Coordinates of C-alpha atoms in Angstrom, one line a residue:
M2 CA -43.6 57.9 -39.1
V3 CA -41.1 55.7 -41.0
R4 CA -38.8 57.1 -43.6
S5 CA -38.7 55.4 -47.0
A6 CA -35.7 53.4 -48.1
A7 CA -35.3 55.9 -50.9
G8 CA -34.9 58.7 -48.3
G9 CA -37.8 60.9 -49.6
G10 CA -39.5 63.6 -47.7
P11 CA -42.1 63.1 -45.1
G12 CA -44.9 62.5 -47.5
H13 CA -43.0 60.3 -49.9
G14 CA -43.4 56.5 -49.7
T15 CA -45.9 56.7 -46.7
L16 CA -47.9 53.8 -47.7
Q17 CA -44.8 51.7 -48.4
G18 CA -43.2 52.5 -44.9
H19 CA -46.6 51.8 -43.1
D20 CA -46.7 48.4 -44.8
A21 CA -43.2 47.7 -43.9
A22 CA -44.0 48.7 -40.1
A23 CA -47.0 46.6 -40.1
S24 CA -45.1 43.6 -41.4
A25 CA -42.2 44.2 -38.9
L26 CA -44.8 44.4 -36.0
A27 CA -46.6 41.4 -37.3
R28 CA -43.2 39.4 -37.2
L29 CA -42.5 40.6 -33.6
S30 CA -45.8 39.7 -32.5
S31 CA -45.6 36.3 -33.9
S32 CA -42.1 35.7 -32.5
L33 CA -43.5 36.4 -28.8
K34 CA -46.3 33.9 -29.1
P35 CA -45.3 30.5 -28.1
Q36 CA -45.6 28.4 -31.2
L37 CA -44.7 24.9 -30.9
G38 CA -44.7 24.0 -34.3
T39 CA -42.1 26.8 -35.3
R40 CA -39.2 25.3 -37.4
L41 CA -35.8 26.2 -36.4
P42 CA -33.8 28.3 -39.0
A43 CA -32.0 25.8 -41.4
V44 CA -28.3 26.7 -40.2
L45 CA -29.3 26.6 -36.7
S46 CA -30.9 23.1 -37.0
V47 CA -27.8 21.6 -38.8
R48 CA -25.8 23.0 -35.9
V49 CA -28.0 21.5 -33.4
L50 CA -28.2 18.1 -35.2
L51 CA -24.3 18.2 -35.5
F52 CA -24.0 18.8 -31.6
I53 CA -26.4 16.0 -30.8
L54 CA -24.6 13.7 -33.1
V55 CA -21.2 14.5 -31.6
V56 CA -22.6 13.9 -28.0
V57 CA -24.1 10.4 -29.1
L58 CA -20.9 9.4 -30.7
S59 CA -19.0 10.5 -27.9
L60 CA -21.0 8.6 -25.4
G61 CA -20.8 5.5 -27.5
V62 CA -17.1 5.7 -27.5
L63 CA -16.1 6.8 -24.1
V64 CA -18.8 4.8 -22.0
P65 CA -17.2 1.4 -23.0
I66 CA -13.7 2.7 -22.8
V67 CA -14.2 3.7 -19.1
S68 CA -16.3 0.7 -18.2
R69 CA -13.5 -1.4 -19.5
S70 CA -11.2 0.6 -17.8
R71 CA -12.7 0.0 -14.6
S72 CA -13.2 -3.7 -15.2
D73 CA -9.5 -4.0 -16.0
L74 CA -8.5 -2.0 -12.8
N75 CA -10.6 -4.5 -10.7
A76 CA -9.1 -7.3 -12.5
V77 CA -5.5 -6.1 -11.6
R78 CA -6.4 -5.4 -8.0
T79 CA -8.0 -8.9 -7.8
S80 CA -5.1 -10.6 -9.6
Q81 CA -2.4 -8.8 -7.6
T82 CA -4.0 -9.5 -3.9
V83 CA -1.0 -12.1 -2.7
P84 CA 0.1 -12.4 -6.4
R85 CA 0.4 -15.9 -7.8
L86 CA 4.3 -15.7 -8.1
P87 CA 6.1 -18.2 -10.1
H88 CA 8.0 -19.7 -7.3
T89 CA 6.3 -22.1 -5.1
A90 CA 8.0 -23.5 -2.1
N91 CA 9.3 -27.0 -2.3
L92 CA 6.7 -28.4 0.3
H93 CA 4.2 -30.9 -0.8
L94 CA 1.6 -30.9 2.0
G95 CA -1.5 -30.5 0.0
T96 CA -4.0 -28.4 1.9
N97 CA -2.6 -29.2 5.4
W98 CA -1.3 -25.7 6.1
R99 CA -2.2 -25.8 9.8
R100 CA -0.1 -29.0 10.2
Y101 CA 3.4 -27.9 9.1
S102 CA 6.0 -26.1 11.5
L103 CA 8.3 -23.3 11.2
P104 CA 11.4 -25.6 10.7
Q105 CA 9.5 -27.3 7.9
A106 CA 8.4 -23.9 6.2
A107 CA 11.7 -22.3 6.7
Q108 CA 13.5 -25.2 5.1
A109 CA 11.2 -25.1 2.2
V110 CA 11.7 -21.5 1.2
A111 CA 15.0 -20.5 2.5
S112 CA 17.5 -19.3 -0.1
D113 CA 21.2 -19.6 0.6
G114 CA 20.4 -19.8 4.3
V115 CA 18.4 -16.6 4.3
L116 CA 14.8 -16.0 5.0
I117 CA 12.9 -12.8 4.5
V118 CA 10.1 -12.7 6.9
C119 CA 7.2 -10.5 7.7
T120 CA 4.4 -11.1 10.3
V121 CA 0.8 -10.6 9.0
S122 CA -2.8 -10.6 10.4
Q123 CA -5.9 -10.4 8.0
P124 CA -6.5 -6.7 8.4
Y125 CA -3.1 -5.9 6.8
L126 CA -3.3 -8.2 3.7
E127 CA -3.3 -5.3 1.4
F128 CA 0.1 -4.1 2.8
L129 CA 1.3 -7.7 2.1
N130 CA 0.2 -7.5 -1.4
N131 CA 2.4 -4.4 -1.9
W132 CA 5.4 -5.7 -0.1
L133 CA 5.4 -9.0 -1.9
I134 CA 5.2 -7.1 -5.4
S135 CA 8.5 -5.1 -4.4
L136 CA 10.1 -8.2 -3.6
A137 CA 9.3 -10.0 -6.6
R138 CA 10.8 -7.0 -8.7
Q139 CA 14.0 -7.5 -7.0
N140 CA 13.7 -11.2 -7.4
R141 CA 13.9 -12.0 -3.8
H142 CA 10.2 -13.3 -3.3
Q143 CA 11.5 -16.9 -3.4
A144 CA 13.0 -16.6 0.1
A145 CA 9.7 -14.8 1.6
L146 CA 8.2 -16.6 4.7
I147 CA 5.0 -15.0 5.7
I148 CA 4.2 -15.7 9.3
A149 CA 0.4 -15.7 9.8
E150 CA -1.2 -14.4 13.0
D151 CA -4.5 -16.0 12.2
Y152 CA -5.8 -18.8 10.2
A153 CA -7.8 -16.7 7.8
T154 CA -4.4 -15.1 6.7
L155 CA -2.6 -18.7 6.6
D156 CA -5.3 -20.2 4.4
F157 CA -5.5 -17.1 2.1
V158 CA -1.8 -16.9 1.3
N159 CA -1.1 -20.7 0.9
T160 CA -4.0 -21.3 -1.3
R161 CA -2.6 -18.6 -3.7
W162 CA 1.1 -19.3 -3.0
P163 CA 1.6 -22.5 -1.4
G164 CA 4.3 -23.1 1.2
H165 CA 5.1 -19.6 2.0
A166 CA 2.8 -19.0 4.9
V167 CA 3.2 -20.6 8.4
L168 CA 1.3 -20.1 11.9
I169 CA 3.2 -20.5 14.8
P170 CA 0.5 -21.4 17.7
P171 CA -1.2 -20.1 19.4
A172 CA -3.1 -18.1 16.8
L173 CA -3.7 -14.5 17.6
H174 CA -7.2 -13.8 18.9
E175 CA -9.1 -11.5 16.7
E176 CA -8.7 -8.0 18.0
S177 CA -11.4 -5.1 17.7
N178 CA -8.5 -2.6 17.5
L179 CA -5.3 -3.2 15.6
R180 CA -4.4 0.3 15.3
F181 CA -1.0 1.8 16.5
G182 CA -0.9 2.2 20.3
S183 CA -3.8 -0.2 20.8
Q184 CA -3.3 -3.3 23.1
G185 CA -4.0 -5.5 19.9
F186 CA -1.2 -3.8 18.1
F187 CA 1.1 -4.5 21.0
N188 CA 0.0 -8.2 21.1
L189 CA 0.7 -8.4 17.6
T190 CA 4.2 -6.8 17.5
S191 CA 5.5 -8.3 20.8
R192 CA 5.3 -11.8 19.4
R193 CA 8.2 -10.9 16.6
P194 CA 11.3 -11.3 18.6
Q195 CA 10.4 -14.8 19.8
Y196 CA 9.6 -15.7 16.0
L197 CA 13.2 -14.3 15.1
L198 CA 14.9 -16.2 18.0
E199 CA 13.3 -19.3 16.7
I200 CA 14.5 -18.7 13.1
L201 CA 18.0 -17.8 14.4
E202 CA 18.2 -21.0 16.3
L203 CA 17.4 -23.1 13.2
G204 CA 20.6 -21.6 11.8
Y205 CA 19.2 -19.0 9.3
S206 CA 19.9 -15.6 8.7
V207 CA 16.7 -13.4 8.6
L208 CA 15.7 -10.0 7.3
Y209 CA 12.5 -8.9 8.8
N210 CA 10.3 -6.4 7.4
D211 CA 7.3 -4.5 8.4
V212 CA 4.7 -4.9 5.6
D213 CA 3.8 -1.2 5.4
M214 CA 7.0 -0.5 3.5
V215 CA 8.0 -1.6 0.0
W216 CA 11.5 -2.1 -1.5
L217 CA 12.7 0.6 -3.9
A218 CA 16.1 -1.5 -4.4
D219 CA 17.8 -4.7 -3.1
P220 CA 18.8 -4.1 0.3
F221 CA 21.2 -7.0 0.5
S222 CA 24.1 -5.1 -0.7
Y223 CA 24.4 -3.5 2.8
F224 CA 24.8 -6.5 4.6
K225 CA 28.2 -7.4 3.5
N226 CA 30.2 -7.1 6.7
K227 CA 29.9 -9.8 9.2
R228 CA 27.9 -8.1 11.8
D229 CA 25.3 -9.7 14.2
V230 CA 22.7 -7.1 13.8
Y231 CA 21.9 -4.5 10.8
I232 CA 19.4 -1.8 11.9
T233 CA 17.9 1.5 10.8
D234 CA 17.3 4.4 12.9
D235 CA 13.9 6.0 13.2
M236 CA 14.9 9.6 12.1
A237 CA 13.8 11.5 8.8
M238 CA 16.9 13.0 8.1
I239 CA 18.6 11.7 4.9
K240 CA 22.1 10.4 5.8
P241 CA 25.1 10.8 3.6
E242 CA 27.0 7.8 1.9
D243 CA 29.7 8.2 4.5
H244 CA 27.5 8.4 7.7
S245 CA 28.4 6.8 10.8
H246 CA 27.3 3.1 11.2
A247 CA 27.9 3.1 14.9
L248 CA 24.9 2.7 17.5
P249 CA 24.1 6.6 18.2
P250 CA 24.0 7.6 21.9
P251 CA 20.6 7.7 23.8
G252 CA 18.2 10.3 23.2
K253 CA 16.2 12.4 25.9
N254 CA 14.4 9.4 27.0
G255 CA 17.5 7.5 27.9
R256 CA 17.5 5.4 24.9
T257 CA 18.1 5.3 21.1
Y258 CA 15.7 5.7 18.4
I259 CA 16.3 2.6 16.3
C260 CA 13.5 1.3 14.3
S261 CA 12.3 -2.3 14.5
C262 CA 10.7 -2.2 11.0
M263 CA 13.7 -3.7 9.4
L264 CA 16.2 -5.9 10.9
Y265 CA 18.9 -8.1 9.2
L266 CA 20.1 -10.8 11.7
R267 CA 22.9 -13.4 11.3
P268 CA 22.5 -16.8 13.5
T269 CA 25.2 -15.6 15.9
E270 CA 25.4 -15.6 19.6
G271 CA 25.2 -11.8 19.6
A272 CA 21.9 -11.7 17.6
K273 CA 20.4 -14.3 19.9
L274 CA 21.4 -12.4 22.9
L275 CA 19.6 -9.3 21.4
M276 CA 16.5 -11.2 20.7
R277 CA 16.2 -12.8 24.3
A278 CA 17.0 -9.3 25.9
W279 CA 14.1 -7.8 23.5
I280 CA 11.7 -10.6 24.9
K281 CA 12.6 -9.7 28.4
E282 CA 12.1 -6.0 27.9
L283 CA 8.5 -6.6 26.4
Q284 CA 7.8 -8.9 29.3
E285 CA 8.7 -6.1 31.6
R286 CA 7.0 -3.2 29.7
Q287 CA 3.5 -4.3 29.2
W288 CA 0.9 -2.5 27.4
S289 CA -1.6 -0.7 29.8
P290 CA -4.1 2.2 29.3
S291 CA -1.8 4.4 30.8
H292 CA 1.3 3.4 29.0
K293 CA 0.5 2.5 25.5
T294 CA 3.6 0.9 24.4
N295 CA 4.6 -1.1 21.4
D296 CA 7.7 -3.3 20.8
Q297 CA 10.0 -0.7 19.5
P298 CA 11.0 1.0 22.9
A299 CA 11.8 -2.3 24.3
F300 CA 13.9 -3.1 21.4
N301 CA 15.9 -0.1 22.0
W302 CA 16.2 -0.5 25.7
A303 CA 17.5 -4.1 24.8
L304 CA 20.1 -2.6 22.2
N305 CA 21.4 -0.2 24.9
K306 CA 21.8 -3.0 27.4
T307 CA 23.6 -5.4 25.0
A308 CA 25.7 -2.6 23.2
G309 CA 28.9 -4.2 24.5
Q310 CA 28.0 -7.7 23.6
V311 CA 26.3 -7.2 20.1
H312 CA 28.1 -6.2 17.0
A313 CA 25.3 -3.8 15.7
T314 CA 25.5 -1.4 12.6
I315 CA 23.1 1.2 11.4
F316 CA 23.0 0.3 7.6
Y317 CA 20.7 3.2 6.7

């Protein structure tokens, strides 16, 4: 029994209450039946339409922006792969990149008697890209000489930056594995001291860098004293400004822990002696499956054995 809206007794307004109940049941029943043609309330319809409009407008604005951003990013990556730097070596050999020698290339790119050298094979071209950009930010790229270990790298660099890459025969055979500790990695890095010795014998000072590093500042301010060799150690500890520049004592393996990743060499007899000693150590300490070595232990042995003859300083 439904009470009337007027609040009368049980018998008062019974018919009116019955009609109201019937109407409510009818509405409930109709709302439970699936009716495809039912129209949304006006307020709800407006909200739905506004939501759809916002989604459509958002997609119309954001999709082109995202697409353009991806295109721009790809364009930047493409354009920075061995960047087309403004300085080109003063070497007019056309496309005869495979014919010119290290003396020709060194003479073309040296700046004030200094070369900045790296050695690169094709798998390391992305590292080369980062390294070159960091040199350009310090305005030192004009002295960069890239020693290509394969013809693919030689052609790739010289077609984009003529005269700044040279290959010293024989070209390194393509290796299936150039990861650290592999024979391919040893073969790649063990050629380094011979390259550096040849440059020193031509009369140039040379700053060698591994390409998996970048310059945050110009390092040449560290090379003021007339030392034969400037080196860095392989320790993670950050040194104070007044740190010792002397060669540290040998570690537990009987040798020092100097990194061969960054070397500055002057064309002195001491620097040449060190390079010859390094070459000899590499010949005596070949890679094998049981002894997966690389160029750095041999470099440290060479440093230790020539310590009294070579004026070396740890610049960082």
